[in-house]
CSV table of C-alpha atoms in Angstrom, one decimal:
chain,number,residue,atom,x,y,z
A,152,UNK,CA,-20.0,11.7,9.8
A,153,UNK,CA,-19.5,11.2,13.4
A,154,UNK,CA,-17.5,8.3,14.7
A,155,UNK,CA,-20.1,6.5,16.5
A,156,UNK,CA,-22.4,7.1,13.6
A,157,UNK,CA,-19.5,5.3,11.3
A,158,UNK,CA,-19.2,2.3,13.9
A,159,UNK,CA,-23.0,2.0,13.8
A,160,UNK,CA,-23.5,1.9,9.7
A,161,UNK,CA,-20.7,-0.2,9.2
A,162,UNK,CA,-21.5,-3.7,7.6
A,163,UNK,CA,-20.4,-6.0,5.2
A,164,UNK,CA,-22.0,-6.0,1.7
A,165,UNK,CA,-22.1,-8.7,-0.6
A,166,UNK,CA,-23.8,-7.1,-3.8
A,167,UNK,CA,-22.6,-3.9,-5.5
A,168,UNK,CA,-23.4,-1.9,-8.5
A,169,UNK,CA,-21.0,-1.4,-11.3
A,170,UNK,CA,-20.6,2.3,-10.5
A,171,UNK,CA,-17.0,3.4,-10.3
A,172,UNK,CA,-15.6,4.9,-7.2
A,173,UNK,CA,-14.2,8.6,-7.7
A,174,UNK,CA,-10.6,9.0,-8.2
A,175,UNK,CA,-10.9,11.5,-5.0
A,176,UNK,CA,-12.5,8.8,-3.0
A,177,UNK,CA,-9.9,6.3,-3.8
A,178,UNK,CA,-7.4,9.0,-2.5
A,179,UNK,CA,-9.1,9.4,0.8
A,180,UNK,CA,-9.3,5.6,1.1
A,181,UNK,CA,-5.6,5.2,0.4
A,182,UNK,CA,-4.9,8.1,3.0
A,183,UNK,CA,-7.0,6.1,5.5
A,184,UNK,CA,-4.7,3.1,5.0
A,185,UNK,CA,-1.6,4.7,5.4
A,186,UNK,CA,-2.4,6.7,8.6
A,187,UNK,CA,-2.6,3.2,10.5
A,188,UNK,CA,0.0,2.3,13.7
A,189,UNK,CA,2.2,-0.5,12.5
A,190,UNK,CA,4.4,-2.5,14.6
A,191,UNK,CA,7.7,-1.1,15.2
A,192,UNK,CA,7.0,1.8,13.0
A,193,UNK,CA,8.0,-0.4,10.2
A,194,UNK,CA,6.1,1.2,7.1
A,195,UNK,CA,8.9,-0.2,4.6
A,196,UNK,CA,7.1,-3.9,5.8
A,197,UNK,CA,4.2,-3.1,3.8
A,198,UNK,CA,2.8,-2.1,0.4
A,199,UNK,CA,-0.7,-1.2,-0.4
A,200,UNK,CA,-2.3,-1.9,-4.0
A,201,UNK,CA,-5.2,-0.2,-5.4
A,202,UNK,CA,-7.2,-1.9,-8.5
A,203,UNK,CA,-10.1,-0.6,-10.4
A,204,UNK,CA,-8.9,-2.2,-13.9
A,205,UNK,CA,-12.1,-4.1,-14.8
A,206,UNK,CA,-9.6,-6.4,-16.9
A,207,UNK,CA,-7.4,-7.4,-13.7
A,208,UNK,CA,-10.3,-7.6,-11.3
A,209,UNK,CA,-12.1,-9.9,-13.9
A,210,UNK,CA,-8.9,-11.9,-14.1
A,211,UNK,CA,-8.8,-12.2,-10.3
A,212,UNK,CA,-12.3,-13.7,-10.6
A,213,UNK,CA,-11.8,-15.9,-13.4
A,214,UNK,CA,-8.3,-17.4,-11.6
A,215,UNK,CA,-10.4,-18.0,-8.6
A,216,UNK,CA,-13.3,-19.5,-9.9
A,217,UNK,CA,-10.7,-21.9,-12.3
A,218,UNK,CA,-9.1,-22.7,-8.8
A,219,UNK,CA,-12.3,-24.0,-7.3
A,220,UNK,CA,-14.4,-21.0,-6.4
A,221,UNK,CA,-17.9,-21.5,-6.5
A,222,UNK,CA,-18.9,-17.7,-7.3
A,223,UNK,CA,-16.8,-14.4,-7.6
A,224,UNK,CA,-14.8,-13.8,-4.7
A,225,UNK,CA,-15.1,-10.1,-5.3
A,226,UNK,CA,-18.7,-9.8,-5.0
A,227,UNK,CA,-18.5,-7.5,-8.3
A,228,UNK,CA,-16.9,-4.7,-6.4
A,229,UNK,CA,-15.3,-2.0,-8.8
A,230,UNK,CA,-12.3,-1.5,-6.3
A,231,UNK,CA,-10.1,-3.7,-4.6
A,232,UNK,CA,-7.5,-2.7,-2.2
A,233,UNK,CA,-4.7,-5.2,-1.3
A,234,UNK,CA,-2.7,-4.9,2.1
A,235,UNK,CA,0.5,-6.4,1.3
A,236,UNK,CA,3.7,-7.5,3.1
A,237,UNK,CA,7.1,-6.7,2.0
A,238,UNK,CA,10.6,-8.7,2.6
A,239,UNK,CA,10.9,-6.0,5.4
A,240,UNK,CA,8.0,-6.8,7.2
A,241,UNK,CA,8.2,-8.4,10.6
A,242,UNK,CA,6.5,-11.7,10.5
A,243,UNK,CA,4.6,-12.1,13.5
A,244,UNK,CA,3.2,-8.6,13.3
A,245,UNK,CA,1.8,-8.9,9.5
A,246,UNK,CA,-1.5,-10.4,10.1
A,247,UNK,CA,-2.2,-7.6,12.7
A,248,UNK,CA,-0.7,-4.6,10.8
A,249,UNK,CA,-2.7,-5.7,7.8
A,250,UNK,CA,-5.9,-6.5,9.4
A,251,UNK,CA,-5.6,-2.4,11.0
A,252,UNK,CA,-4.9,-1.1,7.2
A,253,UNK,CA,-8.0,-2.9,6.2
A,254,UNK,CA,-10.1,-1.7,8.7
A,255,UNK,CA,-9.2,1.7,8.4
A,256,UNK,CA,-10.3,1.1,4.7
A,257,UNK,CA,-13.4,0.0,5.8
A,258,UNK,CA,-14.2,2.7,8.2
A,259,UNK,CA,-13.3,5.4,6.0
A,260,UNK,CA,-15.5,3.5,3.2
A,261,UNK,CA,-18.5,3.8,5.5
A,262,UNK,CA,-17.9,7.6,6.4
A,263,UNK,CA,-17.8,8.4,2.4
A,264,UNK,CA,-21.2,6.6,1.9
A,265,UNK,CA,-19.6,3.5,0.3
A,266,UNK,CA,-20.0,-0.1,1.1
A,267,UNK,CA,-17.2,-2.5,1.6
A,268,UNK,CA,-16.3,-6.3,2.2
A,269,UNK,CA,-13.3,-7.7,3.6
A,270,UNK,CA,-11.7,-10.3,0.9
A,271,UNK,CA,-9.7,-13.0,2.4
A,272,UNK,CA,-10.7,-15.9,0.3
A,273,UNK,CA,-9.1,-15.3,-2.8
A,274,UNK,CA,-5.9,-13.9,-1.4
A,275,UNK,CA,-5.4,-16.9,0.9
A,276,UNK,CA,-6.8,-19.5,-1.9
A,277,UNK,CA,-4.7,-18.2,-4.9
A,278,UNK,CA,-1.5,-17.6,-2.6
A,279,UNK,CA,1.4,-15.9,-3.5
A,280,UNK,CA,2.0,-17.4,-7.1
A,281,UNK,CA,-1.2,-16.2,-8.5
A,282,UNK,CA,-1.2,-15.5,-11.9
A,283,UNK,CA,-3.0,-11.9,-11.2
A,284,UNK,CA,0.0,-10.6,-9.2
A,285,UNK,CA,1.9,-10.5,-12.7
A,286,UNK,CA,-0.7,-8.2,-14.1
A,287,UNK,CA,0.2,-5.2,-12.2
A,288,UNK,CA,4.0,-5.9,-11.8
A,289,UNK,CA,4.4,-6.3,-8.1
A,290,UNK,CA,8.2,-7.8,-7.7
A,291,UNK,CA,8.7,-11.0,-5.7
A,292,UNK,CA,9.1,-8.9,-2.7
A,293,UNK,CA,5.9,-7.9,-2.3
A,294,UNK,CA,3.1,-10.7,-0.9
A,295,UNK,CA,-0.6,-10.0,-0.6
A,296,UNK,CA,-1.9,-10.7,2.8
A,297,UNK,CA,-5.6,-9.5,2.9
A,298,UNK,CA,-8.0,-7.3,0.6
A,299,UNK,CA,-10.9,-5.2,0.9
A,300,UNK,CA,-13.6,-4.8,-2.0
A,301,UNK,CA,-15.2,-1.1,-2.0
A,302,UNK,CA,-18.4,-0.2,-4.1
A,303,UNK,CA,-21.8,1.1,-3.8
A,304,UNK,CA,-24.3,-1.3,-2.7
A,305,UNK,CA,-27.1,-2.6,-4.9
A,306,UNK,CA,-29.2,-2.4,-1.7
A,307,UNK,CA,-29.4,0.0,0.5
A,308,UNK,CA,-30.6,-2.0,3.8
A,309,UNK,CA,-31.6,0.0,6.8
A,310,UNK,CA,-28.8,-0.5,9.8
A,311,UNK,CA,-29.3,-3.2,12.0
A,312,UNK,CA,-28.6,-3.5,15.4
A,313,UNK,CA,-25.2,-5.5,15.8
A,314,UNK,CA,-25.7,-9.3,16.6
A,315,UNK,CA,-22.2,-9.4,18.4
A,316,UNK,CA,-22.3,-10.8,21.6
A,317,UNK,CA,-18.5,-11.1,22.7
A,318,UNK,CA,-17.8,-12.0,26.1
A,319,UNK,CA,-16.8,-8.6,27.9
A,320,UNK,CA,-14.4,-9.1,30.9
A,321,UNK,CA,-13.5,-5.9,32.6
A,322,UNK,CA,-10.8,-6.1,35.3
A,323,UNK,CA,-11.0,-2.7,37.1
A,324,UNK,CA,-8.9,-1.3,40.3
């Protein structure tokens, strides 16, 4: 898919089928995640966790609801990828770098015909001491920053024109 088409088709989806994502596609998404520029070339500052285990995804939802979430914070996605920081992360770059990691995954998902949704709520709400983190054996030095849920959309809405209306300021010489 041409890049302009990826940008045009990319949108956030919040309703998914339970169809599993093929392992080869997960590999492509993870490859997109690691092909980002990170500040100071600090690859050791980040870890990427891919979760497709239904029990773990269910436990994240249950823990979130017990902690006050009103609905499934994962929207029923069959795959969650979490961008994490390590103790070697440069703190003032973490949010930018993890945002870029997740955006690359977001765009790759669109190219592959998948849908996605940025997930910050459960990561921020449950924090670094969340019980679900123990289920996949992260050490104390790896902390979640932001996640993305990926799957097949329940409905295939036609692409709508962007409603974004950012102020653009051009300074030219």
